[in-house]
mmCIF file of C-alpha atoms in Angstrom:
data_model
loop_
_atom_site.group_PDB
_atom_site.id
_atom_site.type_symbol
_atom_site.label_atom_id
_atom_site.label_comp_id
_atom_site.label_asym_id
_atom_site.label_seq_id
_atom_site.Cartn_x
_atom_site.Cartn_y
_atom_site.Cartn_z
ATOM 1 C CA UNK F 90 -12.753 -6.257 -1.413
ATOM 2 C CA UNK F 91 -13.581 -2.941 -3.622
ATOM 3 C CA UNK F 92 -13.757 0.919 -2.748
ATOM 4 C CA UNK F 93 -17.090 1.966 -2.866
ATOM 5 C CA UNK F 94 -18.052 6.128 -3.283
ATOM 6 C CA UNK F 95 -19.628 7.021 0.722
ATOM 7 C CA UNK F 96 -20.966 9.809 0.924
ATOM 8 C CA UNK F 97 -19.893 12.003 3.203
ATOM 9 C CA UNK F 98 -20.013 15.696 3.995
ATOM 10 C CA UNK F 99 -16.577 17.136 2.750
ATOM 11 C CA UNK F 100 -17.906 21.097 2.998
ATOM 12 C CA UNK F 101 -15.179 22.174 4.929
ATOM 13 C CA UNK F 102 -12.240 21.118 1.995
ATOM 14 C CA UNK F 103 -15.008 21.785 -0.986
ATOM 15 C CA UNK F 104 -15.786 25.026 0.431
ATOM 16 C CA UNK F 105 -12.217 25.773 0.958
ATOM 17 C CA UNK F 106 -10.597 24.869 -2.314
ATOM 18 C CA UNK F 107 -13.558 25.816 -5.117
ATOM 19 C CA UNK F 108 -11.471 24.342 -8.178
ATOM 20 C CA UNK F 109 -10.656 20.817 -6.593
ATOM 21 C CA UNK F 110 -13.269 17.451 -6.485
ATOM 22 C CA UNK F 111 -13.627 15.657 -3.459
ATOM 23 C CA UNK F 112 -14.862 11.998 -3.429
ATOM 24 C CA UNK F 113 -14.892 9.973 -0.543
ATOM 25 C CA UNK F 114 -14.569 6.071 -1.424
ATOM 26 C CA UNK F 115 -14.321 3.315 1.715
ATOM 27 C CA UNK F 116 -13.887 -0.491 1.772
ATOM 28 C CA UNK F 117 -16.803 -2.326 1.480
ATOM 29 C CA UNK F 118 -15.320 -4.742 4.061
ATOM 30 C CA UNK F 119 -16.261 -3.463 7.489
ATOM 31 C CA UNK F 120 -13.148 -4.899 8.844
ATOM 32 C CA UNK F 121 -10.565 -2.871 6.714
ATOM 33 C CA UNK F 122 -11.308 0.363 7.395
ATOM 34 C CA UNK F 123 -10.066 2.086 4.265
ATOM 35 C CA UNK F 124 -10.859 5.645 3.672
ATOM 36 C CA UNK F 125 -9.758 7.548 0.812
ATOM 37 C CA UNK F 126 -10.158 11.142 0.069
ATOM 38 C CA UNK F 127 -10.046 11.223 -3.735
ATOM 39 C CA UNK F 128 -8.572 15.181 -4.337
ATOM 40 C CA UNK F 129 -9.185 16.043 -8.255
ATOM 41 C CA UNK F 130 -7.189 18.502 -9.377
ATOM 42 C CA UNK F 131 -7.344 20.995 -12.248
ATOM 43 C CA UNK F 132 -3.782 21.437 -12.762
ATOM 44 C CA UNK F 133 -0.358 20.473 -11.288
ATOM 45 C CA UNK F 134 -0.311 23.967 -9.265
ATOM 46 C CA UNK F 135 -3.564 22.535 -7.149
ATOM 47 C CA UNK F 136 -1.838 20.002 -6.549
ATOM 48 C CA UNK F 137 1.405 21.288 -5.215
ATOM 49 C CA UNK F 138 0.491 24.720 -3.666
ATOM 50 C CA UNK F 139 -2.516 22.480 -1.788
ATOM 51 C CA UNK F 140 -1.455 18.886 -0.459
ATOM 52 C CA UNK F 141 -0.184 19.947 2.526
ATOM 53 C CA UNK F 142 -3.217 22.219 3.874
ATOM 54 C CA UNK F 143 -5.727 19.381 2.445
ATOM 55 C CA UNK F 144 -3.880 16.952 4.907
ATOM 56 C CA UNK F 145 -4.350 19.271 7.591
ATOM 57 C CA UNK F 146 -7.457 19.567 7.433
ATOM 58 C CA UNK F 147 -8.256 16.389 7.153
ATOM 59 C CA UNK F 148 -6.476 15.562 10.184
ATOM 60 C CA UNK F 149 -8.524 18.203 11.993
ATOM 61 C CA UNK F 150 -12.057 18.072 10.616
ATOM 62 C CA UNK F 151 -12.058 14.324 9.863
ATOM 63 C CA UNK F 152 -10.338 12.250 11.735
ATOM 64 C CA UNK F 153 -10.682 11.252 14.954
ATOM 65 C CA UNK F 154 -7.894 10.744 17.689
ATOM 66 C CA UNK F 155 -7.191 7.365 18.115
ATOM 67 C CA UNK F 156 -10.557 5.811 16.107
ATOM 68 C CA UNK F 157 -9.805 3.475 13.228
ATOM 69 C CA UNK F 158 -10.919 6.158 11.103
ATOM 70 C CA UNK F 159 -7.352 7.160 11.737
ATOM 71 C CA UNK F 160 -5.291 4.162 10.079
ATOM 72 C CA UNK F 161 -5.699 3.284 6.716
ATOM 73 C CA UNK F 162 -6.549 6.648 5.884
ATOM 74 C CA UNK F 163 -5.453 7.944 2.181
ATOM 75 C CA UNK F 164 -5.542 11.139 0.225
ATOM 76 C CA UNK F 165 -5.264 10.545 -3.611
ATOM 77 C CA UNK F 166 -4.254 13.952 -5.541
ATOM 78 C CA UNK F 167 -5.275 13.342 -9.348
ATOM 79 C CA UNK F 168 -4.672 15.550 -12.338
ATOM 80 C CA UNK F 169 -4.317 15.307 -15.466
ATOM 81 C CA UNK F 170 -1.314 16.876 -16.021
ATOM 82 C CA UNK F 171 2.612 15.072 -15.367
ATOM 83 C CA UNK F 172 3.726 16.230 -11.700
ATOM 84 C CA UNK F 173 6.949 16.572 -11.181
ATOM 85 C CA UNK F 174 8.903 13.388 -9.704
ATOM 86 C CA UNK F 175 10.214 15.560 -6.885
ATOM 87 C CA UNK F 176 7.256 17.070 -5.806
ATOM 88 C CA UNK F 177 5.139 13.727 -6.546
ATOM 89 C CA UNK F 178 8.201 12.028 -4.395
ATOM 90 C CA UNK F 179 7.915 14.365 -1.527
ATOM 91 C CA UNK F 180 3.809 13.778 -1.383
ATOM 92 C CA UNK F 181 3.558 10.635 -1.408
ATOM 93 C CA UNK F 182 6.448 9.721 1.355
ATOM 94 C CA UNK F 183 4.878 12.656 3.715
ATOM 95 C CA UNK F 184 3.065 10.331 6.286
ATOM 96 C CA UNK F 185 1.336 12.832 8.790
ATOM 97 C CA UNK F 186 -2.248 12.295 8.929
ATOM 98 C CA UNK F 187 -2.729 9.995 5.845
ATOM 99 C CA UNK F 188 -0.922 8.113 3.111
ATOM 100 C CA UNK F 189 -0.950 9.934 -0.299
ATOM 101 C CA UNK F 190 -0.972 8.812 -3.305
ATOM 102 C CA UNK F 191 -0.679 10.889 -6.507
ATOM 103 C CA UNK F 192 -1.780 10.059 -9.939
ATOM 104 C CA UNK F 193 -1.037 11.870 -12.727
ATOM 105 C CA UNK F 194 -0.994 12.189 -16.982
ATOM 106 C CA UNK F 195 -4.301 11.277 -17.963
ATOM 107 C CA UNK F 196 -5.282 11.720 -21.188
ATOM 108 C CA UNK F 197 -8.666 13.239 -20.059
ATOM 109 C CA UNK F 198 -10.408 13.700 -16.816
ATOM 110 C CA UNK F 199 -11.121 10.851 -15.227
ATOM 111 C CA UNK F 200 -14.744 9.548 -14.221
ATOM 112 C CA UNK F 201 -14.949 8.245 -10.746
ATOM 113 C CA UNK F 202 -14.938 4.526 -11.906
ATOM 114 C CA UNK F 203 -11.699 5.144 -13.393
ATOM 115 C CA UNK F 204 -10.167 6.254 -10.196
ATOM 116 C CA UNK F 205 -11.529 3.550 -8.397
ATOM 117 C CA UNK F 206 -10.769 0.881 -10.604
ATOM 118 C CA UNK F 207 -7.043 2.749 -10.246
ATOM 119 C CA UNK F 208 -7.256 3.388 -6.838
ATOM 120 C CA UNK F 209 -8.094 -0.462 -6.399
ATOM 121 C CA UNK F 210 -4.328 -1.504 -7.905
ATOM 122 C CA UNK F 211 -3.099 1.421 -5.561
ATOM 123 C CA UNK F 212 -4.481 0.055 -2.104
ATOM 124 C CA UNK F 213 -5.968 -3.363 -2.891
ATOM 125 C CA UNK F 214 -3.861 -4.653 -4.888
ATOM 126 C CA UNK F 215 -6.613 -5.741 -7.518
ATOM 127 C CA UNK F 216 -4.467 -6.179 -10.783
ATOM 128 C CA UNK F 217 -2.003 -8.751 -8.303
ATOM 129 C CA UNK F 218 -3.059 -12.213 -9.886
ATOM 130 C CA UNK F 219 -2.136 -15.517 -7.980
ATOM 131 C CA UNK F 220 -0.617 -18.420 -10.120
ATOM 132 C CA UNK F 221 -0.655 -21.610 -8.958
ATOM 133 C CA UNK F 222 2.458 -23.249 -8.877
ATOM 134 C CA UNK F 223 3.401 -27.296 -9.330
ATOM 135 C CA UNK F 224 4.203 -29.188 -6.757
ATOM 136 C CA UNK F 225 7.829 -29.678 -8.067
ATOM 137 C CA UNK F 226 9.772 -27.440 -5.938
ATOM 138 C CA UNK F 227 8.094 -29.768 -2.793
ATOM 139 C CA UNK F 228 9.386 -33.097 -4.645
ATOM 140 C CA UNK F 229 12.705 -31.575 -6.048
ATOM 141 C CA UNK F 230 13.939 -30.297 -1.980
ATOM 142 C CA UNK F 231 14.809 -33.733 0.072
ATOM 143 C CA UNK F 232 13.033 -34.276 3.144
ATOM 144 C CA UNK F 233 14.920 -32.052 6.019
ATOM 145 C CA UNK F 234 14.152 -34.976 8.185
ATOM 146 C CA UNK F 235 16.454 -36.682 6.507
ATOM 147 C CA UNK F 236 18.989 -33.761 7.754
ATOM 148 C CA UNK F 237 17.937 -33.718 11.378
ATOM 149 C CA UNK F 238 17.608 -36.880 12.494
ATOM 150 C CA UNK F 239 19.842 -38.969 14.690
ATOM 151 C CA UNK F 240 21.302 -35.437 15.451
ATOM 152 C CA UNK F 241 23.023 -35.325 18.603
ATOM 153 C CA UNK F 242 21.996 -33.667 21.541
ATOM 154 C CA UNK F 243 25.113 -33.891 24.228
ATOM 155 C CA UNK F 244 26.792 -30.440 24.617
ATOM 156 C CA UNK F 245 30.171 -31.788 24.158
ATOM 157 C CA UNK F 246 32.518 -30.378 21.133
ATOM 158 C CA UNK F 247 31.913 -33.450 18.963
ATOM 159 C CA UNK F 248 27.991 -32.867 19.362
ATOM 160 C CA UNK F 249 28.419 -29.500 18.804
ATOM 161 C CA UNK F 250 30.546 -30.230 15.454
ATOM 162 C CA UNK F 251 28.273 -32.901 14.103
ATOM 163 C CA UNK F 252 25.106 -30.744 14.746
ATOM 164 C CA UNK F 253 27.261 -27.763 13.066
ATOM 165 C CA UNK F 254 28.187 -29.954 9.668
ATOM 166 C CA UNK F 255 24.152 -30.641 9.557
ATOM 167 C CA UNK F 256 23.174 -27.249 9.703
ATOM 168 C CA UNK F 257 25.717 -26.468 6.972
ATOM 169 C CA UNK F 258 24.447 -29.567 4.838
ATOM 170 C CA UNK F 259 20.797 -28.228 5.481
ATOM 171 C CA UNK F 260 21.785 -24.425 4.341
ATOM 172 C CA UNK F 261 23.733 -25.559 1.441
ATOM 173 C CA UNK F 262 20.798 -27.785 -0.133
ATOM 174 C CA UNK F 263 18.327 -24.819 0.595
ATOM 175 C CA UNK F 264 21.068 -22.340 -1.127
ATOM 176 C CA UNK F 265 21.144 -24.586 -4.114
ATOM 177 C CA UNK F 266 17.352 -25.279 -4.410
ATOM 178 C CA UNK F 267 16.464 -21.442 -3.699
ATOM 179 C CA UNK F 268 14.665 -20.309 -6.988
#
């Protein structure tokens, strides 16, 4: 899956807030439904004295009650400059309307491939690699059969008991073999 720039009439915030960038990027899986609102900043003051209206009227203008355009919505506040880990703390864990997502200290402004590429780690999780692993850990954990069977299944205390020392026998080889 990427994020691809969608153009889409963003007026109302542009007109609104004449020293920020707005960029709209979506999935390019129809199925997703992931919208981000790419928000770049001039300086750290945009940024802080802005977030909250910018949500607001995103919520209003953009999104509608109860569509999907509602869930997996983000706003992405970037600037150049180092926001502080309070402030940066307190956007990003604000969930009304959309989740945020702030990047900051780049060396210079960032072109919109960048932030996509970036964005992509953010919400995709495109830098996560998969690594095959052996089939070891199968061979090296015995068979739970072995464990389970010939359990017994009367409800009387020395059922009970046996069943009990099995599940113990069964945890204990999973607690050694764990990592």
């Amino acid at each position: 899956m990427k994020l691809l720039v969608k153009e889409v009439d963003l007026d109302f915030l542009s007109t609104e807030y004449e020293n920020i960038e707005f960029y709209t990027l979506c999935s390019d899986d129809r199925l997703s439904f992931i919208t981000c609102i790419v928000c770049i900043c001039k300086n750290l003051q945009d940024v802080i004295e802005n977030w909250r209206t910018i949500q607001n009227m995103v919520a209003v203008y953009y999104q509608h009650s109860g569509g999907f355009d509602a869930w997996n919505m983000y706003l992405a506040f970037i600037c150049n400059e180092k926001i502080p880990i309070w402030d940066k703390y307190e956007i990003e864990n604000n969930k009304f309307s959309a989740r945020k997502i702030v990047l900051d200290e780049f060396q210079e402004r960032p072109t919109i491939e960048h932030l996509i590429r970036e964005l992509e780690k953010q919400l995709l999780g495109s830098d996560l690699k998969l690594a095959s692993q052996s089939h070891q850990l199968e061979e090296s954990l015995p068979n739970l059969e072995n464990y389970y069977r010939g359990a017994p299944l009367e409800s009387n205390s020395k059922s009970r008991d046996k069943r009990a020392s099995m599940i113990n026998k069964i945890i204990e080889s999973l607690n050694n073999n764990e990592n």
